[in-house]
Coordinates of C-alpha atoms in Angstrom, one line a residue:
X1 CA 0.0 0.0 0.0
X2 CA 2.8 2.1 0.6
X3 CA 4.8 1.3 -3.0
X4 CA 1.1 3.2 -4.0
X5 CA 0.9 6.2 -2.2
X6 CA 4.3 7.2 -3.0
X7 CA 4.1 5.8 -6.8
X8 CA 1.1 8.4 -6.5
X9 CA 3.0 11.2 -4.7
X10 CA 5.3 11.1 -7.5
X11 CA 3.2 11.4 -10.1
X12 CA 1.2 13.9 -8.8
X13 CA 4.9 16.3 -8.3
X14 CA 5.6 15.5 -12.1
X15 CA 2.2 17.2 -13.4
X16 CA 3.7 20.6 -12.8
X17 CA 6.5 19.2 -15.4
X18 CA 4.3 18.2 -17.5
X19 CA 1.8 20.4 -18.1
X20 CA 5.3 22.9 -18.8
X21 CA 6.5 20.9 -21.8
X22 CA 3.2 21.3 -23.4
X23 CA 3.9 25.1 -22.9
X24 CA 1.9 25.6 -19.9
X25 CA 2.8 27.7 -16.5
X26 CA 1.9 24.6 -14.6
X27 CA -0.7 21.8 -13.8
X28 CA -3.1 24.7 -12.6
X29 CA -2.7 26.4 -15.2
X30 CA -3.2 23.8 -18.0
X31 CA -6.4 22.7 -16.0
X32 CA -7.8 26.4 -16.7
X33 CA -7.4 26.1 -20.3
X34 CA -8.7 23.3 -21.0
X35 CA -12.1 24.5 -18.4
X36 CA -12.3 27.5 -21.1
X37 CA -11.7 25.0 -24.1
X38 CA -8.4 25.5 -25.1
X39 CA -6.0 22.7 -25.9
X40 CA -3.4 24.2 -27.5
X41 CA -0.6 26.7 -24.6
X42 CA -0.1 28.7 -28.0
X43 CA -4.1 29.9 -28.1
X44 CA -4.2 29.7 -24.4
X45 CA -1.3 32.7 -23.6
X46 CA -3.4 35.3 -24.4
X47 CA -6.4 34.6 -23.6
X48 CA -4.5 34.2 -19.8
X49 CA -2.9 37.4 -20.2
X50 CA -6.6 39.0 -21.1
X51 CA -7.8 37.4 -18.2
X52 CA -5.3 38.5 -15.6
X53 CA -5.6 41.7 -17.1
X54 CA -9.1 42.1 -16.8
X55 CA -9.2 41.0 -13.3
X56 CA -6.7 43.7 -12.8
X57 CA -9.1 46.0 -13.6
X58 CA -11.4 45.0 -12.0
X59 CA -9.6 45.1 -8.5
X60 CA -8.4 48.3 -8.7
X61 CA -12.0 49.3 -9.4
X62 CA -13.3 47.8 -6.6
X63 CA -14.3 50.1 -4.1
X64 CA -13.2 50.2 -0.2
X65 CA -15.3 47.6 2.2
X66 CA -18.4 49.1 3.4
X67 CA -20.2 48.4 6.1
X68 CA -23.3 47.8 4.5
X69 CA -25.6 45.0 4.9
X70 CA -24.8 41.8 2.2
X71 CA -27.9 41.8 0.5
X72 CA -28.4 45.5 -0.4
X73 CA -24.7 45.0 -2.2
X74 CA -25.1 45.1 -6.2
X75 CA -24.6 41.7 -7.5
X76 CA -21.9 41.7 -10.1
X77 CA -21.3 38.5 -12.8
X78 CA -18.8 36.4 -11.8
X79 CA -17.4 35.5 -15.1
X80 CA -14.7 37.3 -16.8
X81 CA -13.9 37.2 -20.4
X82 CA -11.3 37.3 -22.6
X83 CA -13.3 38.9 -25.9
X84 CA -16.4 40.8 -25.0
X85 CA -18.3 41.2 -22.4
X86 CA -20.3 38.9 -20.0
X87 CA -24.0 38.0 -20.7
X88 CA -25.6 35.5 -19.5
X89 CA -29.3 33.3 -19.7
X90 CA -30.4 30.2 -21.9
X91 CA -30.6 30.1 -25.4
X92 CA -31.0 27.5 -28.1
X93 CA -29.8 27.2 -32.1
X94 CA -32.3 28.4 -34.6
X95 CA -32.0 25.9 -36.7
X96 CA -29.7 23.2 -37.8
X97 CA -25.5 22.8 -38.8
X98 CA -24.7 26.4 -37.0
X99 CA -20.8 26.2 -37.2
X100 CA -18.9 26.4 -33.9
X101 CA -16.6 29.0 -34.4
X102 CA -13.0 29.0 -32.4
X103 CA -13.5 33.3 -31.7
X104 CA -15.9 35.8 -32.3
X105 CA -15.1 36.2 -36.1
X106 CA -14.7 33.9 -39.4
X107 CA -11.0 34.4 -39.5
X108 CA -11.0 32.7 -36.2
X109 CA -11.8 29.2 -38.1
X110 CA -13.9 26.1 -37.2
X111 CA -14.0 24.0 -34.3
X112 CA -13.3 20.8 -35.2
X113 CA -14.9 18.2 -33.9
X114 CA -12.0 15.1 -32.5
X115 CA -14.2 12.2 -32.2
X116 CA -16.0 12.7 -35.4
X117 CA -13.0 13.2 -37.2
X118 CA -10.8 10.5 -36.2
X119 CA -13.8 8.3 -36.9
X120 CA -13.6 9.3 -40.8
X121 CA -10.2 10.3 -41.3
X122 CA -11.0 14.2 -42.1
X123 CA -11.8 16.8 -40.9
X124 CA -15.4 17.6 -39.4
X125 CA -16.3 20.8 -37.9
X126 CA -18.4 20.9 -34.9
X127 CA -21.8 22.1 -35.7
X128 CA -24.7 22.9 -33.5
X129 CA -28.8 22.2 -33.8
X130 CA -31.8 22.9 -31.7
X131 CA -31.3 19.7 -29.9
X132 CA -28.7 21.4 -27.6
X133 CA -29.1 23.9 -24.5
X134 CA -26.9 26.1 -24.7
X135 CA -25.9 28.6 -22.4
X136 CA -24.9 32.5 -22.9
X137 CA -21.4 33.4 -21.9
X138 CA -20.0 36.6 -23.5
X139 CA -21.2 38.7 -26.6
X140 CA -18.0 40.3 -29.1
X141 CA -18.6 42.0 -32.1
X142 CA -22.2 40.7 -33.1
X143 CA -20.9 37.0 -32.0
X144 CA -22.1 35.4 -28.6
X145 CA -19.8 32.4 -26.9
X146 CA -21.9 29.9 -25.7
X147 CA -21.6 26.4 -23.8
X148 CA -23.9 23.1 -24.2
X149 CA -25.4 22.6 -21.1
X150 CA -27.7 19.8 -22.3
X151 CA -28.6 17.6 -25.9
X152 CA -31.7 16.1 -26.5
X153 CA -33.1 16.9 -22.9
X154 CA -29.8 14.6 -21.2
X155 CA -26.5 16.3 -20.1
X156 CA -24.3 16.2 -22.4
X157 CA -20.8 14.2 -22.5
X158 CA -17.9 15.8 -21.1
X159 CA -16.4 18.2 -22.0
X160 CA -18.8 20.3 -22.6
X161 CA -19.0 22.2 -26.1
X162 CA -17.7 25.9 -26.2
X163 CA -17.3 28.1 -28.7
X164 CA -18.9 30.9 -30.6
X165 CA -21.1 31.3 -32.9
X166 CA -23.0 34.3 -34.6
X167 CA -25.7 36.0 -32.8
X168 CA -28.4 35.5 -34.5
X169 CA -27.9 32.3 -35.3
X170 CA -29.6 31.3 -31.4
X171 CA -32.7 32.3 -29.8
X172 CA -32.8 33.2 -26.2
X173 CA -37.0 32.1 -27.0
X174 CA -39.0 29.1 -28.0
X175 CA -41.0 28.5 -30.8
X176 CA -44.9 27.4 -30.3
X177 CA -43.6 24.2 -31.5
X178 CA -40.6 23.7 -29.3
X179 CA -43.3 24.8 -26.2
X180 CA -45.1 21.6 -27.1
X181 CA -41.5 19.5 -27.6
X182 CA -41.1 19.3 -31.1
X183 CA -37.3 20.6 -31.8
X184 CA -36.7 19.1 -35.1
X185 CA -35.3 21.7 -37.9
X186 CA -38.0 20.7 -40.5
X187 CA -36.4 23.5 -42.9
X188 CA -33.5 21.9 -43.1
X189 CA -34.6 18.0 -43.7
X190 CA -34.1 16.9 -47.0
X191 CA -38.2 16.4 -47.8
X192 CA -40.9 17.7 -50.3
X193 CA -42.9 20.2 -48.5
X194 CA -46.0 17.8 -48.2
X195 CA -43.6 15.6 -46.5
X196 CA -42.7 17.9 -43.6
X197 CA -46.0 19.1 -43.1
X198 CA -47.3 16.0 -42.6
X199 CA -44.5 14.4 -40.3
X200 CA -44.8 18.0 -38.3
X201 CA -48.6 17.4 -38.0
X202 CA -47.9 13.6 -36.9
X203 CA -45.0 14.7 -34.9
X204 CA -47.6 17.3 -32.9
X205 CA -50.1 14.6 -32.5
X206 CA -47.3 11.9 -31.0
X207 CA -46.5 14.6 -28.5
X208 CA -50.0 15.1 -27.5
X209 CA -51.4 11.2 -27.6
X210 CA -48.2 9.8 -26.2
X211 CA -47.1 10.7 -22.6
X212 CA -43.8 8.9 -23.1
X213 CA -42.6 10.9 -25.7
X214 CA -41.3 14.0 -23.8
X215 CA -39.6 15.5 -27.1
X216 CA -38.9 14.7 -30.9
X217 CA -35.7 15.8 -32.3
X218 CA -35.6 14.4 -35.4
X219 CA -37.2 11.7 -38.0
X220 CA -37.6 10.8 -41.8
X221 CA -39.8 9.4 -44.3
X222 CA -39.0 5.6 -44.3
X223 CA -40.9 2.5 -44.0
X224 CA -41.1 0.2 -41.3
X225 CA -42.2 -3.4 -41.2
X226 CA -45.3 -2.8 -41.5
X227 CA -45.5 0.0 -44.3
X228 CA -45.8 3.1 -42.8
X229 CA -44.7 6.1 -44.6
X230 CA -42.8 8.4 -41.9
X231 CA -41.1 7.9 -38.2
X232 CA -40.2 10.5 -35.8
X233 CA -37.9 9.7 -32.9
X234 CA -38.9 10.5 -29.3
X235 CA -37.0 10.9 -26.4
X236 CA -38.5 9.3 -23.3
X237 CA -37.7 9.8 -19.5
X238 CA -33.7 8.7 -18.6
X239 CA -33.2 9.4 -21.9
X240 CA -34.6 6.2 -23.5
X241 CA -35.3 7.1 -27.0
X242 CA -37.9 4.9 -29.8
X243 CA -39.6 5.5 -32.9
X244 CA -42.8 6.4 -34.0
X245 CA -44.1 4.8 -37.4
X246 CA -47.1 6.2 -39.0
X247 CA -49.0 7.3 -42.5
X248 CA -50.9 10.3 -43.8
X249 CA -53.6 9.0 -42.5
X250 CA -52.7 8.5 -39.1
X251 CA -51.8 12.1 -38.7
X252 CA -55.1 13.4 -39.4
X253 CA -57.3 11.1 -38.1
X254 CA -59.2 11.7 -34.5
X255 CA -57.5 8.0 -33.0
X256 CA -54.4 8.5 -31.1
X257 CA -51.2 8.3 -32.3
X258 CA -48.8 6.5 -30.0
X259 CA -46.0 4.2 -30.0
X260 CA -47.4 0.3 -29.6
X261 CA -48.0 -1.0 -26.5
X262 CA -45.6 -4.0 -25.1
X263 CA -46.8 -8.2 -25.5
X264 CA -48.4 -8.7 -22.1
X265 CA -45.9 -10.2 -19.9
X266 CA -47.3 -13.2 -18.9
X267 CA -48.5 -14.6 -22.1
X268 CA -44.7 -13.5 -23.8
X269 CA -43.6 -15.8 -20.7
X270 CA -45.1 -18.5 -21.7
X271 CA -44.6 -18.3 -25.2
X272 CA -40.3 -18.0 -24.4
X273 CA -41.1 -21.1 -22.3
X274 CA -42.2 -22.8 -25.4
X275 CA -40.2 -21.7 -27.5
X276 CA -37.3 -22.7 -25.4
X277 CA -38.5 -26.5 -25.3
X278 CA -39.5 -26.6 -28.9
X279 CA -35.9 -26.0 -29.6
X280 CA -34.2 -28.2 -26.9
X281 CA -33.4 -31.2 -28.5
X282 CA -34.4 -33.3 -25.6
X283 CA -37.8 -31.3 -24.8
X284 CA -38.1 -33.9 -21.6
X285 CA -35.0 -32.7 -19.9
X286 CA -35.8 -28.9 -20.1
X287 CA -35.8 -27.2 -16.3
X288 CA -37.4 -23.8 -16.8
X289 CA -35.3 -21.2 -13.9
X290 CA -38.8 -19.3 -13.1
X291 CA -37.3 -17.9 -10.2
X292 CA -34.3 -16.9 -10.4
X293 CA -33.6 -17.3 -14.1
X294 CA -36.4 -14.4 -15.6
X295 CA -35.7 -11.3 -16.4
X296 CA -38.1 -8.7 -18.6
X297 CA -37.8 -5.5 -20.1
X298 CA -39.5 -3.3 -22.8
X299 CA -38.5 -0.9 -25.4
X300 CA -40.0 2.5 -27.0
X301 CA -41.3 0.6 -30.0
X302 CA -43.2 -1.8 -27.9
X303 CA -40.7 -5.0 -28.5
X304 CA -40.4 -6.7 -25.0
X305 CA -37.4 -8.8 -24.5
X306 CA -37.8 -12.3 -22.3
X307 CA -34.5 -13.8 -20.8
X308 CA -34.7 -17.3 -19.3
X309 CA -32.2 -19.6 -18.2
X310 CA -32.6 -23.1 -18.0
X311 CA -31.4 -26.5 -17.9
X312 CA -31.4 -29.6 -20.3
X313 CA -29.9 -32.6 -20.9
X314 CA -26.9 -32.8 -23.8
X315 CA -27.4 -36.2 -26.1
X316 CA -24.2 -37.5 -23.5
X317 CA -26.9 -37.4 -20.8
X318 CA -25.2 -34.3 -19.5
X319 CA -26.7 -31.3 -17.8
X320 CA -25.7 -28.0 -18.8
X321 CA -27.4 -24.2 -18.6
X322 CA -28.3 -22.1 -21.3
X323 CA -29.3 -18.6 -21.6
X324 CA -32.4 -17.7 -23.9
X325 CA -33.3 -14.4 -25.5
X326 CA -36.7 -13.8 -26.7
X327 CA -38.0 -11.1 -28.4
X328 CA -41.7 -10.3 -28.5
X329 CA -43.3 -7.8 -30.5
X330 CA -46.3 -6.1 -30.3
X331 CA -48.5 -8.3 -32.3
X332 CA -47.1 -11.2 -30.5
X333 CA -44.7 -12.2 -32.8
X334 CA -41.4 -14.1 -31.4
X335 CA -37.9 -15.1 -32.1
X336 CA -35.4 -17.0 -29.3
X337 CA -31.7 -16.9 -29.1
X338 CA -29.9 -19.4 -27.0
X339 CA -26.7 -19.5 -25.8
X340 CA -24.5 -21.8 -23.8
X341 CA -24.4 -20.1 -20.1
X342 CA -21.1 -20.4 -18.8

């Protein structure tokens, strides 16, 4: 236990040495750039310097304690910044592929986006939509820097997005649609004009017949098993997310429009059960685990998966246990997997 404290003592006195042959003052100090977004010490400098200059200012501005009482005191932002000044509030993109911008001006260039790029060997700029929360940080020059503070409802994956991006390019206000949930960029979908006005009428109606489907985001015209024209995704509680299939007609008509509802449970039991002894090769042998060994859960587009471990004996006379997967779907419709439980 020692060998690991001191192995971690060490490392921690290195950091400082570190963070200096990347160009940085110290550990502290690389820690603050990359909490503003800033990988590079080159781009960092001076953006510091700004920094400690501004706060400069801002001391010698401050006037002498008073003795006045703490909440009559004006309250003054917190935040300092390097380009502009501070604002603050929420605000969300107006519509989709905004461009993330690495200053408050096109000369400053495109944020790129690391995962994506690596992914497809190029280059792919980070772009923003109306599925993100973004959050006001300082205004330069008709530009406003802003942070994701949320995507699709869920926090989003750290670290968090920053950059800027043109001012009117986000909207501190909601549309009547995006009141009711309904943030996908229509405009900017790749559909005939029929086509959007129908999946935005069908998209409404899911958000008013479904109480699972908190928000829609997106969606196409595509068909799914069972022929309908246009799906729009929702996005559920805990951030599950399913689709929602449907036609012209079932955007207009009076019947709700929801996602399926699950099998019931009991009778997709029993119809794993027999699946699993229909496929055992010695039906006889088969020892259902109903205790222990069942497990249930369903999705957004009604499938319910069934898992069921038994036992059986082998041709050798051997028992062994298996794992089975069955998935039911709405109509009642199954198909098993099973695999060798080790």
């Amino acid at each position: 236990m020692l060998g690991i404290v001191v192995s971690f003592g060490i490392f921690l006195a290195f950091e400082d040495d570190f963070a200096r042959e990347d160009g940085f003052l110290d550990k502290n100090d690389k820690r603050a750039a990359r909490a503003q977004g800033y990988v590079s010490a080159k781009d960092w400098k001076p953006v510091r310097e700004k920094l400690a200059e501004n706060a400069a200012k801002a001391k010698a501005q401050t006037p002498a304690a008073t003795v006045a009482p703490v909440n009559s005191l004006p309250k003054k932002s917190s935040r300092l910044c390097a380009i502009g000044e501070p604002i603050s509030g929420k605000a969300i993109a107006g519509k989709r592929s905004v461009p993330v911008l690495n200053g408050p001006s096109e000369s400053s260039g495109s944020m790129i986006n690391q995962t994506a790029s690596a992914a497809f060997n190029r280059q792919i700029p980070e772009t923003l939509s109306p599925s993100a929360d973004l959050e006001l940080l300082c205004e330069s020059n008709g530009y406003v820097q802003v942070i994701v503070t949320g995507f699709m409802g869920q926090p989003p994956t750290p670290p968090a997005l920053q950059g800027w991006v043109k001012k009117e390019s986000v909207s501190t206000e909601l549309t009547e649609d995006q009141k009711r949930g309904l943030f996908w960029d229509f405009a900017s979908a790749d559909l005939t004009p029929e086509d959007r006005s129908f999946l935005r009428v069908g998209a409404l109606k899911i958000l008013n017949d479904d109480k699972r489907c908190l928000r829609i985001d997106g969606g196409s015209k595509g068909s799914s098993s069972g022929g309908k024209q246009y799906y729009v995704t929702c996005g559920g509680s805990g951030g599950e997310l399913f689709n929602v299939f449907f036609d012209k007609a079932d955007a207009i008509v009076q019947t709700p429009l929801k996602h399926p509802e699950p099998f019931d449970e009991t009778s997709s039991r029993r119809l794993c059960e027999a699946a699993i002894k229909e496929s055992a090769s010695h039906p006889s042998t088969v020892n259902i685990h109903s205790f222990m060994g069942y497990a249930t859960k369903t999705f957004g587009n009604g499938n319910r998966f069934v898992w069921q471990t038994f036992s059986a004996k082998n041709s050798y006379g051997l028992e062994l246990t298996y794992q089975a997967l069955c998935t039911v779907t709405p109509d009642g419709k199954s198909e098993i997997t099973i695999s060798e439980k080790k």
